[in-house]
PDB file of C-alpha atoms in Angstrom:
ATOM      1  CA  UNK A 246      -0.088  -0.348  -0.159  1.00 52.00           C
ATOM      2  CA  UNK A 247       2.339   2.295  -0.660  1.00 60.00           C
ATOM      3  CA  UNK A 248       1.044   5.495  -0.773  1.00 66.00           C
ATOM      4  CA  UNK A 249       2.109   9.081  -1.150  1.00 64.00           C
ATOM      5  CA  UNK A 250       2.032  10.521   2.172  1.00 67.00           C
ATOM      6  CA  UNK A 251       4.503  10.830   5.370  1.00 70.00           C
ATOM      7  CA  UNK A 252       2.534  11.207   8.567  1.00 79.00           C
ATOM      8  CA  UNK A 253       1.241   7.638   9.148  1.00 85.00           C
ATOM      9  CA  UNK A 254       1.514   5.432  11.303  1.00 89.00           C
ATOM     10  CA  UNK A 255       1.272   1.711   9.613  1.00 90.00           C
ATOM     11  CA  UNK A 256       0.068  -0.593  12.351  1.00 94.00           C
ATOM     12  CA  UNK A 257       0.943  -4.554  11.418  1.00 93.00           C
ATOM     13  CA  UNK A 258      -0.742  -7.197  13.510  1.00 95.00           C
ATOM     14  CA  UNK A 259       0.794 -10.688  12.724  1.00 93.00           C
ATOM     15  CA  UNK A 260      -1.968 -12.467  13.839  1.00 93.00           C
ATOM     16  CA  UNK A 261       0.093 -16.152  14.300  1.00 91.00           C
ATOM     17  CA  UNK A 262       1.158 -16.421  10.910  1.00 91.00           C
ATOM     18  CA  UNK A 263       2.393 -19.949   9.702  1.00 91.00           C
ATOM     19  CA  UNK A 264       4.313 -18.687   6.855  1.00 93.00           C
ATOM     20  CA  UNK A 265       7.398 -16.525   6.117  1.00 92.00           C
ATOM     21  CA  UNK A 266       4.727 -13.136   6.577  1.00 90.00           C
ATOM     22  CA  UNK A 267       5.496 -12.459  10.184  1.00 92.00           C
ATOM     23  CA  UNK A 268       9.453 -12.572   8.989  1.00 94.00           C
ATOM     24  CA  UNK A 269       8.731 -10.339   6.039  1.00 93.00           C
ATOM     25  CA  UNK A 270       6.396  -7.874   8.273  1.00 92.00           C
ATOM     26  CA  UNK A 271       9.785  -7.961  10.649  1.00 94.00           C
ATOM     27  CA  UNK A 272      11.548  -7.009   7.934  1.00 94.00           C
ATOM     28  CA  UNK A 273       9.344  -3.550   5.845  1.00 91.00           C
ATOM     29  CA  UNK A 274       9.416  -2.653  10.074  1.00 93.00           C
ATOM     30  CA  UNK A 275      12.794  -2.583  10.341  1.00 94.00           C
ATOM     31  CA  UNK A 276      12.947  -0.472   6.915  1.00 92.00           C
ATOM     32  CA  UNK A 277      10.327   2.170   7.817  1.00 88.00           C
ATOM     33  CA  UNK A 278      10.295   3.834  11.111  1.00 89.00           C
ATOM     34  CA  UNK A 279       6.494   4.239  10.099  1.00 90.00           C
ATOM     35  CA  UNK A 280       5.762   0.485  10.425  1.00 90.00           C
ATOM     36  CA  UNK A 281       5.565  -0.879  13.652  1.00 94.00           C
ATOM     37  CA  UNK A 282       4.823  -5.094  13.618  1.00 96.00           C
ATOM     38  CA  UNK A 283       2.834  -6.966  16.758  1.00 96.00           C
ATOM     39  CA  UNK A 284       3.081 -10.153  16.929  1.00 96.00           C
ATOM     40  CA  UNK A 285      -0.074 -12.505  18.313  1.00 95.00           C
ATOM     41  CA  UNK A 286      -1.356 -15.822  18.450  1.00 96.00           C
ATOM     42  CA  UNK A 287      -3.549 -16.343  16.013  1.00 94.00           C
ATOM     43  CA  UNK A 288      -7.208 -15.273  17.629  1.00 94.00           C
ATOM     44  CA  UNK A 289      -9.204 -14.044  14.679  1.00 92.00           C
ATOM     45  CA  UNK A 290      -9.892 -11.285  12.805  1.00 93.00           C
ATOM     46  CA  UNK A 291     -11.880  -9.056  14.902  1.00 94.00           C
ATOM     47  CA  UNK A 292      -8.643  -9.898  18.240  1.00 95.00           C
ATOM     48  CA  UNK A 293      -6.392  -8.520  15.104  1.00 95.00           C
ATOM     49  CA  UNK A 294      -8.510  -5.349  14.445  1.00 95.00           C
ATOM     50  CA  UNK A 295      -9.264  -4.884  18.763  1.00 96.00           C
ATOM     51  CA  UNK A 296      -5.442  -5.697  19.455  1.00 96.00           C
ATOM     52  CA  UNK A 297      -4.233  -2.383  16.214  1.00 95.00           C
ATOM     53  CA  UNK A 298      -7.005  -0.164  18.158  1.00 95.00           C
ATOM     54  CA  UNK A 299      -5.546  -1.014  21.376  1.00 95.00           C
ATOM     55  CA  UNK A 300      -1.847   0.445  20.146  1.00 95.00           C
ATOM     56  CA  UNK A 301      -2.975   3.593  17.932  1.00 93.00           C
ATOM     57  CA  UNK A 302      -1.741   6.800  18.368  1.00 92.00           C
ATOM     58  CA  UNK A 303      -3.167   8.905  15.194  1.00 91.00           C
ATOM     59  CA  UNK A 304      -6.457  10.842  14.972  1.00 94.00           C
ATOM     60  CA  UNK A 305      -7.807   7.725  12.410  1.00 95.00           C
ATOM     61  CA  UNK A 306      -7.978   5.024  11.795  1.00 95.00           C
ATOM     62  CA  UNK A 307      -8.112   2.944   8.401  1.00 95.00           C
ATOM     63  CA  UNK A 308      -7.957  -0.734   8.576  1.00 94.00           C
ATOM     64  CA  UNK A 309      -6.508  -2.695   5.234  1.00 92.00           C
ATOM     65  CA  UNK A 310      -7.123  -6.505   5.346  1.00 89.00           C
ATOM     66  CA  UNK A 311      -3.887  -8.581   4.049  1.00 85.00           C
ATOM     67  CA  UNK A 312      -5.502  -9.708   0.981  1.00 85.00           C
ATOM     68  CA  UNK A 313      -6.781  -6.874  -0.202  1.00 89.00           C
ATOM     69  CA  UNK A 314      -5.168  -3.378  -1.645  1.00 90.00           C
ATOM     70  CA  UNK A 315      -5.436   0.474  -2.346  1.00 89.00           C
ATOM     71  CA  UNK A 316      -5.924   1.487  -6.142  1.00 88.00           C
ATOM     72  CA  UNK A 317      -3.636   4.849  -6.533  1.00 85.00           C
ATOM     73  CA  UNK A 318      -0.307   6.053  -4.213  1.00 87.00           C
ATOM     74  CA  UNK A 319      -2.937   9.334  -3.884  1.00 90.00           C
ATOM     75  CA  UNK A 320      -5.660   7.352  -2.296  1.00 91.00           C
ATOM     76  CA  UNK A 321      -4.808   8.070   1.434  1.00 91.00           C
ATOM     77  CA  UNK A 322      -4.746  11.753   0.463  1.00 91.00           C
ATOM     78  CA  UNK A 323      -8.139  11.889  -1.071  1.00 93.00           C
ATOM     79  CA  UNK A 324      -9.717  10.344   1.623  1.00 94.00           C
ATOM     80  CA  UNK A 325      -7.632  12.755   4.166  1.00 93.00           C
ATOM     81  CA  UNK A 326      -8.668  15.943   2.048  1.00 94.00           C
ATOM     82  CA  UNK A 327     -12.204  14.794   2.759  1.00 96.00           C
ATOM     83  CA  UNK A 328     -11.799  14.191   6.182  1.00 96.00           C
ATOM     84  CA  UNK A 329      -9.371  17.467   6.582  1.00 95.00           C
ATOM     85  CA  UNK A 330     -13.292  19.419   5.232  1.00 97.00           C
ATOM     86  CA  UNK A 331     -15.364  17.410   7.491  1.00 97.00           C
ATOM     87  CA  UNK A 332     -13.568  16.883  10.873  1.00 96.00           C
ATOM     88  CA  UNK A 333     -17.246  16.904  12.212  1.00 97.00           C
ATOM     89  CA  UNK A 334     -17.935  13.968  11.206  1.00 98.00           C
ATOM     90  CA  UNK A 335     -16.949  10.559  13.109  1.00 98.00           C
ATOM     91  CA  UNK A 336     -16.516   8.454   9.811  1.00 97.00           C
ATOM     92  CA  UNK A 337     -15.800   8.495   6.257  1.00 97.00           C
ATOM     93  CA  UNK A 338     -16.980   5.833   4.304  1.00 97.00           C
ATOM     94  CA  UNK A 339     -15.788   5.175   0.785  1.00 96.00           C
ATOM     95  CA  UNK A 340     -16.465   2.877  -1.848  1.00 95.00           C
ATOM     96  CA  UNK A 341     -14.523  -0.555  -3.604  1.00 94.00           C
ATOM     97  CA  UNK A 342     -14.135  -2.220  -6.720  1.00 95.00           C
ATOM     98  CA  UNK A 343     -14.170  -5.981  -7.281  1.00 93.00           C
ATOM     99  CA  UNK A 344     -10.186  -6.869  -8.505  1.00 94.00           C
ATOM    100  CA  UNK A 345     -10.192  -9.401 -11.640  1.00 95.00           C
ATOM    101  CA  UNK A 346      -6.457 -10.893 -11.961  1.00 93.00           C
ATOM    102  CA  UNK A 347      -7.508 -13.026 -14.794  1.00 96.00           C
ATOM    103  CA  UNK A 348      -8.734  -9.950 -16.897  1.00 97.00           C
ATOM    104  CA  UNK A 349      -6.608  -7.556 -14.641  1.00 94.00           C
ATOM    105  CA  UNK A 350     -10.251  -5.588 -14.630  1.00 95.00           C
ATOM    106  CA  UNK A 351     -12.003  -3.942 -11.506  1.00 94.00           C
ATOM    107  CA  UNK A 352     -16.228  -4.082 -11.101  1.00 96.00           C
ATOM    108  CA  UNK A 353     -17.278  -0.970  -9.123  1.00 96.00           C
ATOM    109  CA  UNK A 354     -19.653  -1.542  -6.740  1.00 93.00           C
ATOM    110  CA  UNK A 355     -22.776   0.421  -5.907  1.00 92.00           C
ATOM    111  CA  UNK A 356     -22.228   3.743  -6.280  1.00 93.00           C
ATOM    112  CA  UNK A 357     -23.357   6.174  -3.191  1.00 93.00           C
ATOM    113  CA  UNK A 358     -26.147   8.254  -3.602  1.00 92.00           C
ATOM    114  CA  UNK A 359     -24.938  12.032  -4.286  1.00 91.00           C
ATOM    115  CA  UNK A 360     -26.852  13.223  -1.307  1.00 91.00           C
ATOM    116  CA  UNK A 361     -24.788  10.862   0.982  1.00 94.00           C
ATOM    117  CA  UNK A 362     -21.657  12.563  -0.114  1.00 94.00           C
ATOM    118  CA  UNK A 363     -21.989  15.914   2.622  1.00 96.00           C
ATOM    119  CA  UNK A 364     -22.033  15.244   6.275  1.00 97.00           C
ATOM    120  CA  UNK A 365     -25.331  13.731   7.212  1.00 97.00           C
ATOM    121  CA  UNK A 366     -27.001  12.139  10.208  1.00 96.00           C
ATOM    122  CA  UNK A 367     -27.162   8.300  11.341  1.00 95.00           C
ATOM    123  CA  UNK A 368     -31.127   8.227   9.591  1.00 95.00           C
ATOM    124  CA  UNK A 369     -30.349  10.422   6.691  1.00 95.00           C
ATOM    125  CA  UNK A 370     -27.324   7.677   6.027  1.00 95.00           C
ATOM    126  CA  UNK A 371     -29.815   4.395   6.726  1.00 93.00           C
ATOM    127  CA  UNK A 372     -32.387   5.882   4.530  1.00 93.00           C
ATOM    128  CA  UNK A 373     -30.400   6.272   1.047  1.00 92.00           C
ATOM    129  CA  UNK A 374     -28.307   3.928   2.056  1.00 92.00           C
ATOM    130  CA  UNK A 375     -31.043   1.275   1.742  1.00 90.00           C
ATOM    131  CA  UNK A 376     -32.867   2.554  -0.782  1.00 89.00           C
ATOM    132  CA  UNK A 377     -29.675   2.761  -3.138  1.00 85.00           C
ATOM    133  CA  UNK A 378     -28.891  -0.911  -2.600  1.00 82.00           C
ATOM    134  CA  UNK A 379     -25.849  -0.259  -0.696  1.00 85.00           C
ATOM    135  CA  UNK A 380     -24.903  -1.115   2.426  1.00 89.00           C
ATOM    136  CA  UNK A 381     -20.945  -0.802   3.256  1.00 90.00           C
ATOM    137  CA  UNK A 382     -20.768  -2.825   6.413  1.00 92.00           C
ATOM    138  CA  UNK A 383     -16.954  -4.081   5.698  1.00 94.00           C
ATOM    139  CA  UNK A 384     -14.321  -1.690   8.024  1.00 94.00           C
ATOM    140  CA  UNK A 385     -11.862  -1.833   5.314  1.00 94.00           C
ATOM    141  CA  UNK A 386     -14.297   0.919   3.817  1.00 96.00           C
ATOM    142  CA  UNK A 387     -14.334   3.943   6.783  1.00 97.00           C
ATOM    143  CA  UNK A 388     -11.749   6.712   7.776  1.00 97.00           C
ATOM    144  CA  UNK A 389     -12.502   6.538  11.031  1.00 97.00           C
ATOM    145  CA  UNK A 390     -11.942   9.070  13.880  1.00 96.00           C
ATOM    146  CA  UNK A 391      -9.981   7.666  17.137  1.00 94.00           C
ATOM    147  CA  UNK A 392     -11.844  10.011  19.777  1.00 95.00           C
ATOM    148  CA  UNK A 393     -15.184   8.696  17.910  1.00 96.00           C
ATOM    149  CA  UNK A 394     -14.031   4.887  18.279  1.00 95.00           C
ATOM    150  CA  UNK A 395     -13.185   5.735  21.994  1.00 94.00           C
ATOM    151  CA  UNK A 396     -16.307   7.830  22.458  1.00 96.00           C
ATOM    152  CA  UNK A 397     -18.260   4.448  21.438  1.00 96.00           C
ATOM    153  CA  UNK A 398     -16.504   1.977  23.213  1.00 95.00           C
ATOM    154  CA  UNK A 399     -16.750   0.531  19.622  1.00 95.00           C
ATOM    155  CA  UNK A 400     -14.705  -3.147  19.492  1.00 94.00           C
ATOM    156  CA  UNK A 401     -14.875  -5.934  17.494  1.00 95.00           C
ATOM    157  CA  UNK A 402     -17.115  -9.027  18.771  1.00 93.00           C
ATOM    158  CA  UNK A 403     -15.128 -11.863  18.445  1.00 93.00           C
ATOM    159  CA  UNK A 404     -15.876 -15.971  17.575  1.00 88.00           C
ATOM    160  CA  UNK A 405     -18.596 -14.474  15.154  1.00 88.00           C
ATOM    161  CA  UNK A 406     -18.190 -14.156  11.540  1.00 87.00           C
ATOM    162  CA  UNK A 407     -18.681 -11.606   9.669  1.00 90.00           C
ATOM    163  CA  UNK A 408     -18.045  -9.263  12.423  1.00 90.00           C
ATOM    164  CA  UNK A 409     -18.082  -5.984  10.430  1.00 91.00           C
ATOM    165  CA  UNK A 410     -21.590  -6.114  10.306  1.00 92.00           C
ATOM    166  CA  UNK A 411     -22.978  -5.668  13.993  1.00 94.00           C
ATOM    167  CA  UNK A 412     -20.085  -3.532  14.387  1.00 95.00           C
ATOM    168  CA  UNK A 413     -20.666  -1.308  11.598  1.00 95.00           C
ATOM    169  CA  UNK A 414     -24.059  -1.088  12.647  1.00 94.00           C
ATOM    170  CA  UNK A 415     -23.077  -0.064  16.352  1.00 96.00           C
ATOM    171  CA  UNK A 416     -20.376   2.922  14.650  1.00 97.00           C
ATOM    172  CA  UNK A 417     -23.508   3.924  12.302  1.00 96.00           C
ATOM    173  CA  UNK A 418     -25.549   3.903  15.283  1.00 95.00           C
ATOM    174  CA  UNK A 419     -23.143   5.883  17.876  1.00 96.00           C
ATOM    175  CA  UNK A 420     -22.028   8.844  14.929  1.00 97.00           C
ATOM    176  CA  UNK A 421     -23.676  12.177  14.639  1.00 97.00           C
ATOM    177  CA  UNK A 422     -22.493  12.945  11.148  1.00 98.00           C
ATOM    178  CA  UNK A 423     -20.710  10.831   8.885  1.00 98.00           C
ATOM    179  CA  UNK A 424     -20.315  10.706   4.845  1.00 97.00           C
ATOM    180  CA  UNK A 425     -19.997   8.973   2.007  1.00 97.00           C
ATOM    181  CA  UNK A 426     -18.332   9.427  -0.827  1.00 96.00           C
ATOM    182  CA  UNK A 427     -17.250   7.390  -4.051  1.00 95.00           C
ATOM    183  CA  UNK A 428     -13.697   7.440  -4.458  1.00 95.00           C
ATOM    184  CA  UNK A 429     -13.324   3.862  -5.803  1.00 95.00           C
ATOM    185  CA  UNK A 430     -10.314   3.101  -3.788  1.00 92.00           C
ATOM    186  CA  UNK A 431      -9.992   0.501  -2.329  1.00 93.00           C
TER     187      UNK A 431
END
């Protein structure tokens, strides 16, 4: 995830990997002050995300799963411009595309309604998302204020599949303002 911003903190949680991932992560951290690796025994994605959350020092949180990637080196810059323009928002949600390696093509996910691209309340967001036929549950499609997460006491439930679903519902429920932008970067 090479990006053109340098003011980032990258926390890599090695959740008990059994391949060479652990040493690859350590090598990356040895070569960059921005990267910190935390090794833990395998506990699942919720525990890994919670470990990352309990070790952050930045103002905003973004999750990236190990099998995913961002399109473009300016992705983080684009997102932070939205964040900087709307500091009143608890989170900014962005969009994604499915990547097909065999054909090297992308298929964009359902676009958000344009009225979601300005700060809105949770009820307006929910109604518009349902009407549009898309519900961006994934934690990986959000820039979240660390203060908001802390104020909400929001963590991921351990031991369940699709942990993003209850997490997103709680995030939306606890939010005062949010934005959904059609930046297809994930």
